[in-house]
Tab-separated table of C-alpha atoms and ligand atoms in Angstrom:
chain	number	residue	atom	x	y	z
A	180	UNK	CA	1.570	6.809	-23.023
A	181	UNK	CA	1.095	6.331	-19.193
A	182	UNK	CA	-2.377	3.838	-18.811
A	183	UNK	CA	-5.173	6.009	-17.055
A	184	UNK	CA	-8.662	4.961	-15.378
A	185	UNK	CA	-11.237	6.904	-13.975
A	186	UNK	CA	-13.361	6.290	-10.869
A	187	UNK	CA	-16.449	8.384	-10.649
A	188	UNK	CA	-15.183	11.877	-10.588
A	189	UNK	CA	-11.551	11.540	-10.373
A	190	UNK	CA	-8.650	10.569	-12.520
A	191	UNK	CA	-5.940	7.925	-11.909
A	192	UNK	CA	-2.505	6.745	-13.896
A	193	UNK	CA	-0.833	3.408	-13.648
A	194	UNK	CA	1.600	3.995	-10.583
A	195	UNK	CA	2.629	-0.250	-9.816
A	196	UNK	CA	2.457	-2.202	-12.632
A	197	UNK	CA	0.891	-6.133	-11.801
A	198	UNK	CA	4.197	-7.464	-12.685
A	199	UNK	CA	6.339	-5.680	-10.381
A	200	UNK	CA	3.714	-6.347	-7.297
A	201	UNK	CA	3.657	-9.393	-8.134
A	202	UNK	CA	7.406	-10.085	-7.514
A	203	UNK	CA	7.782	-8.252	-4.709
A	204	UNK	CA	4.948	-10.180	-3.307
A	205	UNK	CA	6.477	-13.051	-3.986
A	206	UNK	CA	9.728	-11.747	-2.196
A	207	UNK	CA	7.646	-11.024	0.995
A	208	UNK	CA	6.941	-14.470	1.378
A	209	UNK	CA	9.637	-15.698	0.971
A	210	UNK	CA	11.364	-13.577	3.267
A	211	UNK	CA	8.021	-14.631	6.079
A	212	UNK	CA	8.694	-18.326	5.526
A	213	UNK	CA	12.304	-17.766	6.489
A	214	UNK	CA	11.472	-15.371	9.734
A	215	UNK	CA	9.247	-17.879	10.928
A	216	UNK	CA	10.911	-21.277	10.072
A	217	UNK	CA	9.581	-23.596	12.930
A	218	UNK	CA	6.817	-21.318	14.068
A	219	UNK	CA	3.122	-21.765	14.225
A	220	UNK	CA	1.969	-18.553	12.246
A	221	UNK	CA	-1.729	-17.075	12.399
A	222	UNK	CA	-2.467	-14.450	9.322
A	223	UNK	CA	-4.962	-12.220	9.725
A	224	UNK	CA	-5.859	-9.919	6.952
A	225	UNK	CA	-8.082	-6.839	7.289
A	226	UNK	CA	-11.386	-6.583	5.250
A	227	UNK	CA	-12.109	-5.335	2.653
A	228	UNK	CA	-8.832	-3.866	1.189
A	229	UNK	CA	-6.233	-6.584	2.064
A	230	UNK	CA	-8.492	-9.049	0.580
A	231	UNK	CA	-5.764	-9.356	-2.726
A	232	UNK	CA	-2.571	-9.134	-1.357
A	233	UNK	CA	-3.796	-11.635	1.413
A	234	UNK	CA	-4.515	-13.794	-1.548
A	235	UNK	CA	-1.138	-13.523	-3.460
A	236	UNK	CA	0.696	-13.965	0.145
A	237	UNK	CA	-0.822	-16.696	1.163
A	238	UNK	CA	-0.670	-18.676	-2.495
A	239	UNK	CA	3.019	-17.874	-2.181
A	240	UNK	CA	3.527	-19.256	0.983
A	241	UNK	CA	4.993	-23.101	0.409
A	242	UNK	CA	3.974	-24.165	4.090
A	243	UNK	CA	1.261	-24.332	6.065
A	244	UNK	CA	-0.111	-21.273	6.842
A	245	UNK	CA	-3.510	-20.785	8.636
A	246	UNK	CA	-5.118	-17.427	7.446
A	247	UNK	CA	-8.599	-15.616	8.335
A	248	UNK	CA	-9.922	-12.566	7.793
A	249	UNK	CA	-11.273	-9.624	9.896
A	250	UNK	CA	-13.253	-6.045	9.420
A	251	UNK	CA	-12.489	-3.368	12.111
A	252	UNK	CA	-15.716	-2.169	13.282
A	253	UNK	CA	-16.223	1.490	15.399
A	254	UNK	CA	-18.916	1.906	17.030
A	255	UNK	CA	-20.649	4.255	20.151
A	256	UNK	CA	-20.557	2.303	22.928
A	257	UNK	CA	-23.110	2.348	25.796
A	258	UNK	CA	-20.607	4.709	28.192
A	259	UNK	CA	-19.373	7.593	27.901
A	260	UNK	CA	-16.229	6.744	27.437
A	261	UNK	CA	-15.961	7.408	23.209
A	262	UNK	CA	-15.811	5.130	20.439
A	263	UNK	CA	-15.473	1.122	21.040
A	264	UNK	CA	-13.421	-1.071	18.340
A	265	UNK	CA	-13.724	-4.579	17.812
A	266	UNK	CA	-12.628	-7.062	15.301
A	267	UNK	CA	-15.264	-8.693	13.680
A	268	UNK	CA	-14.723	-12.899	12.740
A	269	UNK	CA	-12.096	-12.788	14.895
A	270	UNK	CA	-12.377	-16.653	16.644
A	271	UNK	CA	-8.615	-18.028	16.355
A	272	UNK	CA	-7.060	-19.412	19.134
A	273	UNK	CA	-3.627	-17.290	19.571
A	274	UNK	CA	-1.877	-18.509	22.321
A	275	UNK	CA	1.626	-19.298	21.604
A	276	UNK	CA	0.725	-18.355	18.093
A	277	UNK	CA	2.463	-15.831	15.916
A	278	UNK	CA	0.312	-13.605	14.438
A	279	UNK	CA	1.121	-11.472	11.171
A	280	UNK	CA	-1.272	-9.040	10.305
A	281	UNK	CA	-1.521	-8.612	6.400
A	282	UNK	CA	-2.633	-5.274	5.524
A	283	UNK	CA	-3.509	-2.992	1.965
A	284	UNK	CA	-2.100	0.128	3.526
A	285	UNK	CA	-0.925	1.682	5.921
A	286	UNK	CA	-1.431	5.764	6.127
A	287	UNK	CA	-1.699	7.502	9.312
A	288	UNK	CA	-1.742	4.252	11.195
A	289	UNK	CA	-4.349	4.763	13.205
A	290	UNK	CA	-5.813	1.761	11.935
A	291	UNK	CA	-3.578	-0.494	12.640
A	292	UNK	CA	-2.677	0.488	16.080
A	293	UNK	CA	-6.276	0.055	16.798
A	294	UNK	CA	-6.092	-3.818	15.451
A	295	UNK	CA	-2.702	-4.260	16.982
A	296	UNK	CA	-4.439	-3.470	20.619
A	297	UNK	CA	-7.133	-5.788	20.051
A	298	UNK	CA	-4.794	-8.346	18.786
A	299	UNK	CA	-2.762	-8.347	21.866
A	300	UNK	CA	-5.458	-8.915	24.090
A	301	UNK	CA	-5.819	-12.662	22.917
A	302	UNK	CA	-2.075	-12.723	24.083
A	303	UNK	CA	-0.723	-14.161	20.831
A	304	UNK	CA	3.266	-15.474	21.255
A	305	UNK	CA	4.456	-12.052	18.591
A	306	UNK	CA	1.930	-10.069	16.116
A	307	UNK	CA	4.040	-8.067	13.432
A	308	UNK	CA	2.426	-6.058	10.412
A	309	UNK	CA	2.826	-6.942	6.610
A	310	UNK	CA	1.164	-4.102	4.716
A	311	UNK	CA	1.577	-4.146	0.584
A	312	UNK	CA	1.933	-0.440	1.099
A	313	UNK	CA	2.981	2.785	3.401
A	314	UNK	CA	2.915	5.974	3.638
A	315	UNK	CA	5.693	7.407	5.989
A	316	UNK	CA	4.829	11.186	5.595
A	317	UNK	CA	1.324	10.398	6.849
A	318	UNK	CA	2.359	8.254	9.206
A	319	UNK	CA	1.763	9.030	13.261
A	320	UNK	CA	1.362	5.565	14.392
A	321	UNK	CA	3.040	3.880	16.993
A	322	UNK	CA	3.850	0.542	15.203
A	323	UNK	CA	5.860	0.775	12.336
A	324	UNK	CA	4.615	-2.065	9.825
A	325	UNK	CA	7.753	-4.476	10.029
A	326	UNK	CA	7.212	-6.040	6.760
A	327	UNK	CA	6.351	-3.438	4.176
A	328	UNK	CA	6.339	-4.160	0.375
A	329	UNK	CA	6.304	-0.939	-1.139
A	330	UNK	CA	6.811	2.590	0.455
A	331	UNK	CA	4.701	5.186	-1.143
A	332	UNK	CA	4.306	8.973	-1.207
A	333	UNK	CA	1.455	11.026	0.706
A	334	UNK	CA	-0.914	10.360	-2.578
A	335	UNK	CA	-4.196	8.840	-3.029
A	336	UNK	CA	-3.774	5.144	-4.641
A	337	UNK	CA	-6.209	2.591	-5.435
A	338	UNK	CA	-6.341	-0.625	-7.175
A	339	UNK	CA	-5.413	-4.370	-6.240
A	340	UNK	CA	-8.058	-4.215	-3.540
A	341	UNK	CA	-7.816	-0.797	-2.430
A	342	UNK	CA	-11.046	1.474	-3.433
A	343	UNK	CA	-11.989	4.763	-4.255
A	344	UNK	CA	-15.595	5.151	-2.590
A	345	UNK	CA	-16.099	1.030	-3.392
A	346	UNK	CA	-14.635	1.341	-6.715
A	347	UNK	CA	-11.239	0.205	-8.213
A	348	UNK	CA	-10.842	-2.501	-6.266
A	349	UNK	CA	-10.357	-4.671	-8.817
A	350	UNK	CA	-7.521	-3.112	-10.698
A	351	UNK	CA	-4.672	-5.486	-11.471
A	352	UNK	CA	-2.433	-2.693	-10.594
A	353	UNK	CA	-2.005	0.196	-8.396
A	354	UNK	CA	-2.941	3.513	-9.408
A	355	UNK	CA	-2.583	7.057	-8.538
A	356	UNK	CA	-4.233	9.781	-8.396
A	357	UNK	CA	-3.633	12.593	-10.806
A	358	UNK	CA	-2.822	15.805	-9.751
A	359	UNK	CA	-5.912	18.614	-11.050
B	190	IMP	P1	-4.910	4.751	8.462
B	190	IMP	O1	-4.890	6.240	8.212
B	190	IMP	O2	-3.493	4.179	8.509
B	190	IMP	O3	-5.691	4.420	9.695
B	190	IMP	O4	-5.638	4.089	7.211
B	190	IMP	C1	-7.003	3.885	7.231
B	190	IMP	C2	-7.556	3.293	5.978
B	190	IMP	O5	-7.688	4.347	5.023
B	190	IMP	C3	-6.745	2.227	5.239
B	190	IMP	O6	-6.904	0.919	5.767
B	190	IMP	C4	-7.383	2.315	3.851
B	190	IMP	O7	-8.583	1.595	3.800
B	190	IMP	C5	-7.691	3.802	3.732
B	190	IMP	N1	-6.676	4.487	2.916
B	190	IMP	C6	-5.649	5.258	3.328
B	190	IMP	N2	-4.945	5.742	2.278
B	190	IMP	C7	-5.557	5.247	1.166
B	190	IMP	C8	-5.296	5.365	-0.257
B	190	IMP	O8	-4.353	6.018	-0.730
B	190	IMP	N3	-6.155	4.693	-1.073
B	190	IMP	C9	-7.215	3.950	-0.627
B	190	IMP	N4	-7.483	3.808	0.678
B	190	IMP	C10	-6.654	4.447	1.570
C-alpha cells in the first residue's frame, strides 16, 4: 500500500522515495564538481524551502564550496513604481565568481527570474540554477533551471523542505497531493 500523510486539511501519497532523491542528489554534484573544475563557485540557496537539498548538495560536494543562504523579500516600495524585491543576507563578494543558485522548486518561475535579476546586479563571472524540482507545464519563466534533478507534473508536492502552509517540511520524501 502506497505511504500517505496528511497536512491540515489535505491528503498526500509518497511520490519520491528518500532513496531515490538521495542518489540523484548525489549525481547532481557530481555532475557540478565536473562543470566547474577550476572555478571559484558561490552557492546560494533560497530560504526556506531549499534549505534540504542545499544541505545534501553541499555534503556531496568533495571540494571547496562556499555556500550561503538567502530569503526573497517583496515589498511596496516608496514610488509608485510597484513592488520592490530584494535578497535578504545577501553579502558575498561575486566578482569573477560563479554563482549557482540551489533551489526546492521551480513552478511558474517567477521566482527565480526575480533572484536571477538581483543576482546579476553584483556582476557575478556566470549564475546558473540547480532546482531539486520543476514543473515545465507551469512554467513561463525566462530562465530555464540548467541543472534540474527531477522534472515533475503540474501537482502540488511537499516534503524534503518544501511546505504545505509551514507544514511538511520535514518529510524525508516528497509527496503529492491526492486528487479529491
Ligand atoms: P514560482 O511559481 O516558480 O515563482 O514558485 C514560487 C514558490 O512557490 C516556490 O519557491 C515554492 O516555495 C512554491 N511552490 C510552487 N509549487 C509548489 C509545490 O508544489 N509545493 C510547495 N511549494 C510550491
Amino acid at each position: 500500500m502506497t505511504k500517505e500523510v496528511q497536512i491540515h486539511d489535505k491528503h498526500f501519497s509518497l511520490f519520491i522515495s528518500e532513496e531515490e532523491i538521495f542518489g540523484v542528489v548525489k549525481k547532481m554534484a557530481k555532475q557540478l564538481e565536473s562543470d566547474y573544475q577550476g572555478k571559484d563557485i558561490l552557492l546560494i540557496a533560497i530560504l526556506n524551502g531549499a534549505f534540504m537539498f542545499a544541505s545534501d548538495i553541499i555534503k556531496s560536494i568533495k571540494r571547496d564550496a562556499e555556500i550561503t543562504f538567502v530569503k526573497v523579500s517583496s515589498y511596496k516600495g516608496t514610488q509608485t513604481t510597484g513592488r520592490v524585491d530584494e535578497l535578504i543576507g545577501l553579502n558575498n563578494q561575486m566578482e569573477n565568481r560563479h554563482v549557482i543558485v540551489i533551489e526546492d522548486i521551480v513552478d511558474t518561475g517567477i521566482t527565480i527570474d526575480k533572484v536571477i535579476s538581483l543576482i546579476k546586479a553584483n556582476d557575478p563571472a556566470s549564475v546558473e540554477v540547480c532546482t531539486l524540482l520543476f514543473k515545465p507545464e507551469a512554467f513561463k519563466g525566462k530562465h530555464k533551471p540548467k541543472y534540474i534533478c527531477f522534472e515533475i507534473p503540474n501537482k502540488f508536492v511537499v516534503g524534503y523542505g518544501l511546505d504545505y502552509n509551514e507544514l511538511g517540511r520535514n518529510l524525508k520524501e516528497l509527496y503529492q497531493l491526492k486528487e479529491a
